[in-house]
Tab-separated table of C-alpha atoms in Angstrom:
chain	number	residue	atom	x	y	z
A	1	UNK	CA	67.460	-41.639	90.448
A	2	UNK	CA	64.604	-38.734	91.194
A	3	UNK	CA	62.557	-37.757	88.555
A	4	UNK	CA	59.343	-35.494	88.046
A	5	UNK	CA	58.175	-36.151	84.897
A	6	UNK	CA	55.501	-33.409	83.636
A	7	UNK	CA	53.407	-34.062	80.487
A	8	UNK	CA	50.171	-33.707	78.718
A	9	UNK	CA	50.895	-29.406	78.260
A	10	UNK	CA	50.438	-28.186	74.508
A	11	UNK	CA	48.453	-25.141	72.903
A	12	UNK	CA	45.336	-24.396	74.076
A	13	UNK	CA	42.800	-21.819	73.095
A	14	UNK	CA	41.794	-19.141	75.573
A	15	UNK	CA	39.131	-20.571	77.582
A	16	UNK	CA	39.965	-23.659	77.508
A	17	UNK	CA	40.966	-26.500	79.584
A	18	UNK	CA	44.806	-28.452	80.219
A	19	UNK	CA	44.709	-31.225	83.144
A	20	UNK	CA	48.628	-31.041	83.901
A	21	UNK	CA	50.028	-34.308	85.222
A	22	UNK	CA	53.213	-34.951	87.390
A	23	UNK	CA	54.850	-38.132	87.800
A	24	UNK	CA	57.208	-38.404	90.921
A	25	UNK	CA	59.763	-41.088	91.978
A	26	UNK	CA	62.836	-41.736	93.660
A	27	UNK	CA	61.947	-39.926	96.672
A	28	UNK	CA	59.584	-40.296	99.751
A	29	UNK	CA	56.661	-38.661	97.241
A	30	UNK	CA	53.881	-39.317	100.006
A	31	UNK	CA	55.396	-37.545	102.847
A	32	UNK	CA	56.784	-34.421	100.525
A	33	UNK	CA	55.176	-31.042	100.282
A	34	UNK	CA	55.102	-30.269	96.211
A	35	UNK	CA	54.187	-27.288	94.422
A	36	UNK	CA	53.255	-26.258	90.688
A	37	UNK	CA	55.440	-23.498	89.741
A	38	UNK	CA	55.744	-21.384	86.111
A	39	UNK	CA	58.028	-19.458	83.801
A	40	UNK	CA	56.804	-16.532	82.242
A	41	UNK	CA	58.673	-14.662	79.467
A	42	UNK	CA	57.473	-11.314	81.353
A	43	UNK	CA	57.396	-11.841	84.974
A	44	UNK	CA	59.914	-14.892	85.652
A	45	UNK	CA	59.409	-17.713	87.673
A	46	UNK	CA	55.936	-17.017	89.135
A	47	UNK	CA	53.947	-19.608	92.601
A	48	UNK	CA	50.881	-21.525	91.122
A	49	UNK	CA	49.921	-23.958	93.442
A	50	UNK	CA	51.170	-25.578	96.547
A	51	UNK	CA	49.636	-28.754	98.443
A	52	UNK	CA	50.627	-30.795	101.447
A	53	UNK	CA	51.807	-34.140	101.804
A	54	UNK	CA	48.512	-35.715	102.536
A	55	UNK	CA	46.474	-33.834	99.943
A	56	UNK	CA	44.230	-31.593	103.019
A	57	UNK	CA	45.875	-28.286	102.243
A	58	UNK	CA	46.341	-26.224	99.317
A	59	UNK	CA	47.038	-22.722	98.552
A	60	UNK	CA	46.939	-20.366	95.312
A	61	UNK	CA	48.065	-16.617	94.140
A	62	UNK	CA	45.220	-14.324	93.688
A	63	UNK	CA	46.037	-14.918	89.897
A	64	UNK	CA	44.913	-18.097	89.423
A	65	UNK	CA	42.573	-18.923	92.548
A	66	UNK	CA	39.325	-20.301	91.123
A	67	UNK	CA	40.554	-21.583	88.439
A	68	UNK	CA	43.766	-23.982	88.752
A	69	UNK	CA	43.238	-27.054	91.311
A	70	UNK	CA	46.198	-28.713	92.758
A	71	UNK	CA	45.451	-32.120	93.767
A	72	UNK	CA	47.367	-35.446	94.112
A	73	UNK	CA	47.501	-39.200	94.804
A	74	UNK	CA	49.628	-40.431	96.709
A	75	UNK	CA	49.701	-43.894	95.906
A	76	UNK	CA	50.734	-43.624	92.424
A	77	UNK	CA	52.914	-41.233	92.846
A	78	UNK	CA	51.218	-38.490	90.813
A	79	UNK	CA	50.893	-34.672	91.168
A	80	UNK	CA	47.625	-33.124	89.152
A	81	UNK	CA	46.975	-29.663	87.986
A	82	UNK	CA	44.111	-28.645	86.463
A	83	UNK	CA	43.618	-25.224	84.571
A	84	UNK	CA	40.682	-24.221	83.594
A	85	UNK	CA	39.393	-20.595	82.313
A	86	UNK	CA	42.905	-20.180	80.253
A	87	UNK	CA	43.601	-17.253	79.833
A	88	UNK	CA	47.134	-15.227	77.469
A	89	UNK	CA	48.951	-14.637	80.037
A	90	UNK	CA	48.940	-18.290	82.000
A	91	UNK	CA	51.286	-18.981	78.786
A	92	UNK	CA	54.514	-19.910	80.196
A	93	UNK	CA	56.593	-23.350	81.333
A	94	UNK	CA	54.910	-25.297	83.984
A	95	UNK	CA	57.163	-27.110	86.763
A	96	UNK	CA	56.521	-29.384	89.206
A	97	UNK	CA	58.667	-29.273	92.386
A	98	UNK	CA	59.002	-30.623	95.925
A	99	UNK	CA	58.950	-28.035	99.200
A	100	UNK	CA	61.030	-27.769	101.199
A	101	UNK	CA	60.765	-27.345	104.916
A	102	UNK	CA	57.689	-26.205	106.407
A	103	UNK	CA	54.636	-25.612	103.619
A	104	UNK	CA	53.922	-21.585	103.900
A	105	UNK	CA	51.133	-19.657	102.413
A	106	UNK	CA	51.713	-18.051	98.995
A	107	UNK	CA	53.587	-14.698	99.633
A	108	UNK	CA	54.896	-12.071	97.178
A	109	UNK	CA	58.269	-13.300	97.276
A	110	UNK	CA	58.958	-14.615	93.871
A	111	UNK	CA	59.604	-18.818	94.085
A	112	UNK	CA	63.718	-19.939	94.095
A	113	UNK	CA	65.614	-22.052	93.724
A	114	UNK	CA	66.472	-22.453	97.738
A	115	UNK	CA	62.649	-23.282	98.315
A	116	UNK	CA	62.818	-26.910	96.213
A	117	UNK	CA	64.697	-30.238	97.055
A	118	UNK	CA	63.737	-31.211	93.515
A	119	UNK	CA	61.948	-30.238	90.700
A	120	UNK	CA	61.120	-31.614	86.808
A	121	UNK	CA	62.142	-30.621	83.086
A	122	UNK	CA	58.724	-28.387	82.556
A	123	UNK	CA	56.180	-28.576	80.032
A	124	UNK	CA	55.054	-25.792	78.144
A	125	UNK	CA	51.383	-24.364	77.878
A	126	UNK	CA	50.579	-22.018	75.041
A	127	UNK	CA	46.960	-19.863	75.627
A	128	UNK	CA	46.132	-18.785	72.301
A	129	UNK	CA	43.034	-16.374	71.435
């Protein structure tokens, strides 16, 4: 059974930090390029980060660059997102997902279901002032 289970979300004050985790099982995680995306009320689905299978190459959109860090531990089948200096506009449901095809730099086009092979159930992150 393929599973991607996000954890450690919840409420946090603006300026604070959270670390999201994604536990993967049921597929070859170590060969999969992975991503974090989020569903925002005002703008819909947004890219958050991409990381290649080895963990050497990462991409971020400008609105999280310098604040968020994506990482992975292939030995544990784990994907992480360290979120620092959180802002109100970071409030969203965050999803981890495996990417289809070659991993390309993040473009302006919004993510779509066709970009992903597997995805998790999502986890709520709420940032308050």
